[in-house]
Short mmCIF file of C-alpha atoms in Angstrom, two decimals:
data_model
loop_
_atom_site.label_atom_id
_atom_site.label_comp_id
_atom_site.label_asym_id
_atom_site.label_seq_id
_atom_site.Cartn_x
_atom_site.Cartn_y
_atom_site.Cartn_z
CA MET A 1 -17.17 -9.22 -16.24
CA ASN A 2 -14.89 -8.21 -13.71
CA ALA A 3 -16.59 -6.66 -10.73
CA HIS A 4 -13.53 -4.03 -10.83
CA VAL A 5 -14.65 -2.74 -15.24
CA LYS A 6 -18.01 -2.51 -13.64
CA ASN A 7 -17.02 -0.20 -10.79
CA VAL A 8 -14.42 1.73 -13.96
CA ARG A 9 -17.66 2.18 -15.79
CA ALA A 10 -19.91 3.28 -12.90
CA PHE A 11 -17.40 6.19 -12.12
CA LEU A 12 -17.17 7.11 -16.10
CA ALA A 13 -21.25 7.26 -15.78
CA LYS A 14 -21.42 9.23 -12.64
CA ARG A 15 -18.84 11.79 -14.11
CA ASP A 16 -20.58 12.07 -17.43
CA ILE A 17 -16.99 10.58 -19.39
CA ASP A 18 -16.79 8.36 -22.24
CA ALA A 19 -13.60 6.52 -21.72
CA PHE A 20 -10.79 6.02 -19.47
CA LEU A 21 -7.20 5.01 -20.29
CA ILE A 22 -5.49 3.10 -18.21
CA LYS A 23 -1.35 3.04 -18.32
CA SER A 24 -0.79 2.18 -14.57
CA LYS A 25 0.38 -0.82 -13.39
CA THR A 26 -1.68 -0.44 -10.27
CA MET A 27 -5.07 0.08 -12.41
CA LYS A 28 -4.03 -2.75 -14.65
CA LYS A 29 -3.87 -4.97 -11.35
CA TYR A 30 -7.11 -3.85 -10.07
CA LEU A 31 -8.69 -5.50 -13.39
CA GLY A 32 -7.07 -8.13 -13.51
CA THR A 33 -5.38 -7.98 -16.33
CA LEU A 34 -2.00 -7.70 -18.27
CA THR A 35 0.62 -5.16 -16.64
CA GLY A 36 3.64 -4.84 -18.80
CA SER A 37 4.57 -1.55 -19.89
CA GLY A 38 3.40 -2.17 -23.52
CA CYS A 39 0.04 -2.87 -22.33
CA ASN A 40 -2.24 0.07 -22.54
CA VAL A 41 -6.16 -0.22 -21.26
CA LEU A 42 -9.09 1.22 -22.62
CA VAL A 43 -12.52 1.57 -20.89
CA THR A 44 -15.27 3.01 -22.37
CA THR A 45 -19.20 2.95 -20.60
CA GLU A 46 -19.94 -0.21 -22.73
CA ARG A 47 -16.52 -2.05 -24.08
CA GLY A 48 -13.26 -2.50 -22.98
CA PHE A 49 -9.95 -2.79 -24.85
CA LEU A 50 -6.49 -4.05 -24.22
CA ILE A 51 -3.68 -2.14 -26.37
CA MET A 52 -0.91 -3.95 -26.91
CA ASP A 53 2.25 -4.87 -29.31
CA GLY A 54 2.49 -8.73 -30.60
CA ARG A 55 5.04 -9.57 -27.31
CA TYR A 56 1.78 -10.15 -24.85
CA VAL A 57 -0.43 -11.90 -27.40
CA ASN A 58 -0.08 -15.13 -26.43
CA GLU A 59 -0.21 -13.99 -22.53
CA ALA A 60 -3.46 -12.18 -23.20
CA SER A 61 -5.17 -14.83 -25.08
CA GLU A 62 -4.76 -17.58 -22.02
CA ARG A 63 -5.41 -14.49 -19.49
CA GLU A 64 -7.69 -11.99 -20.58
CA ARG A 65 -11.45 -12.24 -20.93
CA ASP A 66 -13.15 -9.26 -20.57
CA LEU A 67 -11.07 -7.21 -23.16
CA GLU A 68 -10.71 -6.93 -26.45
CA PHE A 69 -7.47 -7.11 -28.15
CA ARG A 70 -6.11 -4.27 -30.45
CA VAL A 71 -2.51 -5.22 -31.63
CA HIS A 72 0.26 -2.46 -33.07
CA ALA A 73 3.48 -3.50 -34.11
CA GLN A 74 6.42 -3.24 -31.63
CA GLY A 75 7.75 0.56 -32.07
CA GLU A 76 4.74 2.53 -33.56
CA GLY A 77 3.22 3.27 -30.41
CA TYR A 78 -0.68 2.35 -29.21
CA LEU A 79 -2.25 5.70 -30.39
CA GLY A 80 -3.06 4.75 -33.59
CA GLU A 81 -5.04 1.61 -32.36
CA LEU A 82 -6.37 3.89 -29.48
CA ARG A 83 -7.65 6.24 -31.93
CA GLU A 84 -9.59 3.91 -33.76
CA ALA A 85 -10.91 2.26 -30.44
CA LEU A 86 -12.48 5.59 -29.76
CA ALA A 87 -13.87 6.65 -32.33
CA SER A 88 -15.47 2.81 -33.10
CA CYS A 89 -17.24 3.75 -29.99
CA GLY A 90 -18.39 7.45 -30.92
CA CYS A 91 -15.95 8.57 -27.63
CA LYS A 92 -15.69 12.59 -27.40
CA THR A 93 -14.25 12.27 -23.78
CA LEU A 94 -11.35 10.60 -22.70
CA ALA A 95 -9.93 10.36 -19.03
CA VAL A 96 -6.09 9.78 -18.17
CA GLU A 97 -4.46 9.43 -15.08
CA ALA A 98 -2.49 12.17 -14.05
CA ASP A 99 0.53 10.02 -12.15
CA ALA A 100 0.62 7.68 -15.25
CA ILE A 101 1.56 10.21 -18.16
CA ARG A 102 4.20 11.99 -18.84
CA VAL A 103 3.86 15.38 -20.67
CA PRO A 104 4.85 14.48 -24.33
CA GLU A 105 2.82 12.00 -24.25
CA TYR A 106 -0.33 13.68 -22.81
CA ARG A 107 0.58 16.15 -25.60
CA GLU A 108 0.76 13.64 -28.75
CA LEU A 109 -2.97 12.58 -26.68
CA GLU A 110 -4.50 15.84 -27.40
CA ARG A 111 -3.72 15.79 -30.78
CA LEU A 112 -5.88 12.88 -31.35
CA GLY A 113 -8.99 15.49 -31.06
CA PHE A 114 -10.20 14.37 -27.48
CA GLU A 115 -11.20 15.72 -24.81
CA LEU A 116 -8.79 14.88 -22.23
CA VAL A 117 -9.76 14.69 -18.75
CA LEU A 118 -6.87 14.18 -15.94
CA LEU A 119 -8.20 12.13 -12.77
CA GLY A 120 -5.80 12.37 -9.67
CA ASP A 121 -7.19 10.99 -6.44
CA GLU A 122 -10.30 10.23 -8.38
CA VAL A 123 -8.21 6.91 -9.34
CA ALA A 124 -7.25 6.08 -5.82
CA ARG A 125 -10.75 6.54 -4.57
CA MET A 126 -12.25 4.16 -7.17
CA ARG A 127 -10.26 1.04 -4.77
CA MET A 128 -10.77 2.28 -1.77
CA VAL A 129 -13.49 0.05 -0.76
CA LYS A 130 -12.90 -3.64 -1.12
CA ASP A 131 -14.74 -6.37 -1.78
CA ASP A 132 -14.73 -9.77 0.16
CA ALA A 133 -11.91 -11.06 -2.68
CA GLU A 134 -9.89 -8.33 -1.85
CA VAL A 135 -10.12 -8.23 1.63
CA ALA A 136 -9.25 -11.76 1.51
CA ALA A 137 -6.25 -11.10 -0.43
CA VAL A 138 -5.27 -8.93 2.18
CA GLN A 139 -5.23 -11.14 4.52
CA ARG A 140 -3.22 -13.97 3.00
CA ALA A 141 -0.35 -11.19 3.02
CA VAL A 142 -0.98 -9.99 6.54
CA ASP A 143 -1.12 -13.79 7.56
CA LEU A 144 2.41 -14.29 5.66
CA ALA A 145 3.95 -11.24 6.94
CA ASP A 146 2.89 -12.31 10.78
CA ASP A 147 4.69 -15.65 10.31
CA VAL A 148 7.90 -14.07 8.93
CA TYR A 149 7.78 -11.76 11.92
CA ALA A 150 7.18 -14.75 14.42
CA ARG A 151 10.25 -16.76 12.39
CA VAL A 152 13.03 -13.62 12.47
CA ILE A 153 12.52 -12.60 16.01
CA GLU A 154 13.94 -16.17 16.87
CA ARG A 155 16.92 -15.16 14.84
CA LEU A 156 17.43 -12.02 16.52
CA ARG A 157 20.89 -11.89 18.08
CA VAL A 158 23.22 -9.51 20.10
CA GLY A 159 25.82 -8.71 17.31
CA MET A 160 23.73 -9.03 14.44
CA THR A 161 23.46 -5.91 11.82
CA GLU A 162 20.60 -3.88 10.78
CA HIS A 163 21.35 -5.32 7.33
CA GLU A 164 21.61 -8.79 8.49
CA VAL A 165 17.93 -8.32 9.74
CA GLY A 166 16.45 -6.81 6.88
CA ALA A 167 17.90 -9.77 4.49
CA LEU A 168 16.11 -12.23 6.84
CA VAL A 169 12.88 -10.44 6.33
CA GLN A 170 13.22 -10.73 2.74
CA TYR A 171 14.42 -14.14 2.75
CA TYR A 172 11.50 -15.60 4.79
CA THR A 173 9.03 -13.39 2.64
CA LEU A 174 9.70 -14.53 -0.70
CA SER A 175 10.61 -18.37 0.78
CA ALA A 176 7.21 -18.23 1.85
CA GLY A 177 6.03 -17.21 -1.32
CA ALA A 178 5.01 -13.81 -1.32
CA GLU A 179 5.85 -12.40 -4.82
CA ALA A 180 7.57 -9.45 -3.71
CA MET A 181 7.99 -7.19 -0.82
CA SER A 182 5.48 -3.99 -0.31
CA PHE A 183 8.17 -1.61 0.29
CA ASP A 184 12.06 -1.65 1.15
CA THR A 185 12.18 -3.35 4.46
CA ILE A 186 12.97 -0.64 7.54
CA VAL A 187 15.15 -1.45 10.10
CA GLY A 188 16.38 0.45 13.42
CA THR A 189 18.31 -0.75 16.33
CA GLY A 190 19.10 1.50 18.98
CA PRO A 191 18.96 5.37 18.69
CA HIS A 192 18.74 4.60 14.78
CA SER A 193 15.15 3.25 15.46
CA ALA A 194 14.18 7.10 15.96
CA LEU A 195 14.40 7.31 11.98
CA PRO A 196 11.07 6.90 11.23
CA HIS A 197 11.65 5.14 7.69
CA GLY A 198 15.66 4.06 8.42
CA ARG A 199 17.18 1.54 6.01
CA PRO A 200 18.98 -0.98 7.21
CA THR A 201 22.66 -0.12 7.91
CA ASP A 202 25.91 -1.78 9.09
CA ARG A 203 24.65 -0.89 12.74
CA VAL A 204 25.22 -3.75 15.12
CA ILE A 205 22.61 -4.67 17.90
CA GLN A 206 23.36 -4.12 21.31
CA PRO A 207 21.81 -5.79 24.82
CA HIS A 208 18.67 -4.20 25.64
CA GLU A 209 17.99 -1.94 22.69
CA PRO A 210 14.74 -1.57 20.66
CA VAL A 211 14.85 -3.24 16.90
CA LEU A 212 12.17 -1.70 15.18
CA ILE A 213 11.13 -3.69 12.01
CA ASP A 214 8.73 -2.27 9.08
CA PHE A 215 8.12 -4.81 6.27
CA GLY A 216 5.17 -6.33 4.20
CA ALA A 217 4.21 -8.62 2.00
CA GLN A 218 3.30 -8.74 -1.56
CA LEU A 219 0.74 -11.69 -2.81
CA ASP A 220 -0.91 -11.88 -5.32
CA GLY A 221 -0.58 -8.29 -6.15
CA TYR A 222 -2.09 -7.10 -2.81
CA GLN A 223 0.23 -6.44 -0.11
CA SER A 224 0.01 -5.99 3.88
CA ASP A 225 2.68 -3.44 6.08
CA MET A 226 3.27 -4.12 9.60
CA THR A 227 5.89 -2.67 12.33
CA ARG A 228 6.94 -4.22 15.28
CA VAL A 229 9.31 -3.23 17.92
CA CYS A 230 11.11 -5.64 20.38
CA PHE A 231 14.34 -5.77 22.91
CA LEU A 232 16.86 -7.93 23.31
CA GLY A 233 17.17 -7.65 27.15
CA GLU A 234 15.24 -5.50 29.37
CA PRO A 235 14.96 -1.77 27.76
CA VAL A 236 15.68 1.40 29.74
CA GLU A 237 12.86 2.24 31.64
CA ARG A 238 12.72 5.78 29.12
CA MET A 239 11.96 3.32 26.19
CA ARG A 240 9.33 1.08 28.01
CA GLU A 241 7.56 4.47 28.60
CA MET A 242 7.43 5.03 24.87
CA TYR A 243 6.46 1.85 24.21
CA GLU A 244 3.38 1.78 26.43
CA VAL A 245 2.47 5.20 25.49
CA VAL A 246 2.12 4.54 21.56
CA LEU A 247 0.35 1.24 22.29
CA ALA A 248 -2.47 3.15 24.35
CA ALA A 249 -2.41 5.27 21.16
CA GLN A 250 -2.62 2.53 18.79
CA LEU A 251 -5.16 1.04 20.77
CA THR A 252 -7.06 4.21 20.99
CA GLY A 253 -6.48 5.05 17.05
CA ILE A 254 -7.91 1.29 16.12
CA ASP A 255 -11.09 2.25 18.28
CA ALA A 256 -11.68 5.45 16.30
CA ILE A 257 -11.60 3.45 13.18
CA ARG A 258 -15.61 3.42 12.40
CA PRO A 259 -17.84 4.15 9.31
CA GLY A 260 -18.73 8.17 9.23
CA MET A 261 -15.75 9.07 10.92
CA ALA A 262 -13.11 11.23 9.30
CA ALA A 263 -9.69 10.10 8.11
CA ARG A 264 -8.06 13.52 10.29
CA ASP A 265 -10.42 12.97 13.43
CA VAL A 266 -8.87 9.20 13.69
CA ASP A 267 -5.21 10.95 13.46
CA ALA A 268 -6.34 13.38 16.24
CA ALA A 269 -7.41 10.69 18.66
CA ALA A 270 -4.67 8.84 18.21
CA ARG A 271 -2.16 11.93 18.35
CA LYS A 272 -3.89 13.38 21.75
CA VAL A 273 -3.10 10.45 23.67
CA ILE A 274 0.46 11.00 22.28
CA ALA A 275 0.63 14.71 23.09
CA ASP A 276 -1.14 14.40 26.57
CA ALA A 277 1.75 11.85 27.48
CA GLY A 278 4.42 15.08 26.46
CA TYR A 279 5.64 13.31 23.24
CA GLY A 280 3.73 15.57 20.63
CA GLU A 281 6.39 17.21 19.00
CA TYR A 282 8.04 13.15 18.20
CA PHE A 283 5.26 11.75 16.37
CA THR A 284 6.66 13.28 13.14
CA HIS A 285 4.07 11.26 10.52
CA GLY A 286 0.34 10.42 9.74
CA LEU A 287 -1.30 8.05 11.61
CA GLY A 288 -1.71 5.39 8.77
CA HIS A 289 -2.60 4.83 4.82
CA GLY A 290 -4.99 2.20 2.85
CA ILE A 291 -3.99 -0.76 2.24
CA GLY A 292 -4.44 -2.94 -0.95
CA LEU A 293 -2.50 -2.65 -4.25
CA GLY A 294 -0.08 0.06 -3.13
CA GLY A 295 -0.85 4.10 -3.24
CA ASP A 296 -3.93 3.49 -1.47
CA LEU A 297 -6.47 5.63 0.19
CA PRO A 298 -7.92 7.01 2.89
CA LEU A 299 -5.17 8.74 4.52
CA LEU A 300 -5.08 9.29 8.04
CA ASN A 301 -3.57 12.43 8.70
CA GLN A 302 -4.20 15.79 9.91
CA SER A 303 -5.51 16.41 7.14
CA GLY A 304 -7.71 13.62 5.87
CA ASP A 305 -10.58 14.06 4.62
CA VAL A 306 -12.01 10.86 3.55
CA VAL A 307 -15.06 10.14 5.41
CA LEU A 308 -13.99 6.40 6.28
CA GLY A 309 -16.51 3.89 4.82
CA GLU A 310 -17.37 -0.48 5.28
CA GLY A 311 -15.02 -2.13 3.68
CA MET A 312 -11.48 0.16 3.64
CA ILE A 313 -8.21 -1.37 4.90
CA MET A 314 -5.67 1.15 6.39
CA SER A 315 -2.48 0.90 8.48
CA CYS A 316 -2.52 2.37 12.21
CA GLU A 317 0.63 3.17 12.95
CA PRO A 318 1.51 5.48 15.77
CA GLY A 319 5.30 6.40 16.38
CA VAL A 320 7.25 7.98 19.13
CA TYR A 321 11.12 9.27 17.67
CA LEU A 322 13.30 10.56 20.19
CA PRO A 323 16.60 11.32 18.87
CA GLY A 324 19.78 9.98 20.61
CA VAL A 325 17.63 7.74 22.49
CA GLY A 326 15.43 5.24 20.26
CA GLY A 327 11.64 4.99 18.52
CA VAL A 328 8.41 3.10 18.84
CA ARG A 329 5.93 2.49 15.99
CA ILE A 330 3.38 -0.38 16.62
CA GLU A 331 1.49 -0.81 13.12
CA ASP A 332 -1.45 -3.35 12.37
CA ASP A 333 -3.58 -3.30 9.05
CA VAL A 334 -7.24 -2.68 10.50
CA VAL A 335 -10.02 -3.43 7.91
CA LEU A 336 -13.40 -1.36 8.59
CA ARG A 337 -16.07 -4.31 9.31
CA ASP A 338 -19.38 -4.49 10.68
CA GLY A 339 -18.96 -1.10 12.07
CA VAL A 340 -15.94 -1.59 14.06
CA GLY A 341 -12.31 -1.34 12.87
CA CYS A 342 -10.72 -4.88 13.02
CA PRO A 343 -6.87 -5.62 13.34
CA MET A 344 -6.14 -7.82 10.47
CA ASN A 345 -2.68 -9.06 12.21
CA THR A 346 -2.56 -11.36 14.75
CA THR A 347 1.05 -10.95 15.97
CA SER A 348 0.99 -9.59 20.25
CA LYS A 349 1.89 -6.04 20.44
CA GLN A 350 2.18 -6.26 23.89
CA LEU A 351 6.19 -5.37 24.31
CA LEU A 352 8.59 -8.17 23.86
CA VAL A 353 11.64 -8.57 26.19
CA LEU A 354 13.36 -11.27 24.19
CA ASP A 355 16.33 -13.10 26.19
CA VAL A 356 20.03 -11.78 25.61
CA ARG A 357 21.65 -14.65 23.25
#
């Protein structure tokens, strides 16, 4: 039995819920089953079902070992099979993912006659603590990203556009075996690096400017996320100062990642370093977010209420963004192991000045 199916059942028992309808691709990945839009998963306290149309039967027969199959004709919808499965298990209450179901479909579920329970953050909290296999999967994605960054900076040249840099990142990531990028790659050069989520443009890299690259690789469903800033030629003194402030904040944040710490307090520890250096108003986002299948907790921000515990993986990515000058963000993925936050990335964080070329 997939260990994550057991986690779902433990959640249902704790909340006194009879069954959980799973529609999101993320949760289907978590359960190791088919992720197609025509596949719906139903987990009860004792049984599990993969409800699908005939397009998926052959693939399911090859891959699925934990769930019983219920097949409906394409175009008929899954609700009839869902009703029968719930009735066969004597279910009265049914949980659904609030962010994975549209209002018309929810209304149709209401007409089935079961008591519905909408789940929000509870779903992400279910996945928050990673087991050894998940940590290993994230580590593989992190290692791939580290290798890609090393290859990209070898190719950086004055006169390249941000689009070219982004294309290199994507090419090297996918050619190294990643199944996808974790998100749309961020590349910012010169003053454009002061946009925290700036997408690549046709801006041309100039000497002595910051080159900010933020990207991640998805491998076996699990994601990585890293950010580094380098310079082609010596940076101006203001950028060097900003870099050292952000690096100090990042190291402070990692040191604060400990069991029992509230997410907001980790954010506060790193944020204080930046504020004390006079850049507080230029740190405009949270310190980090959960790493895993996507949309993970905890959120390290000023309102983050999760208490950290062993096995959680999160980014630590403070930044300073000075309009008209440039920005610096330094990001590692960090796993909480044996009572301390352990960076999973090995790419150096010391200020990197490349030869002008």
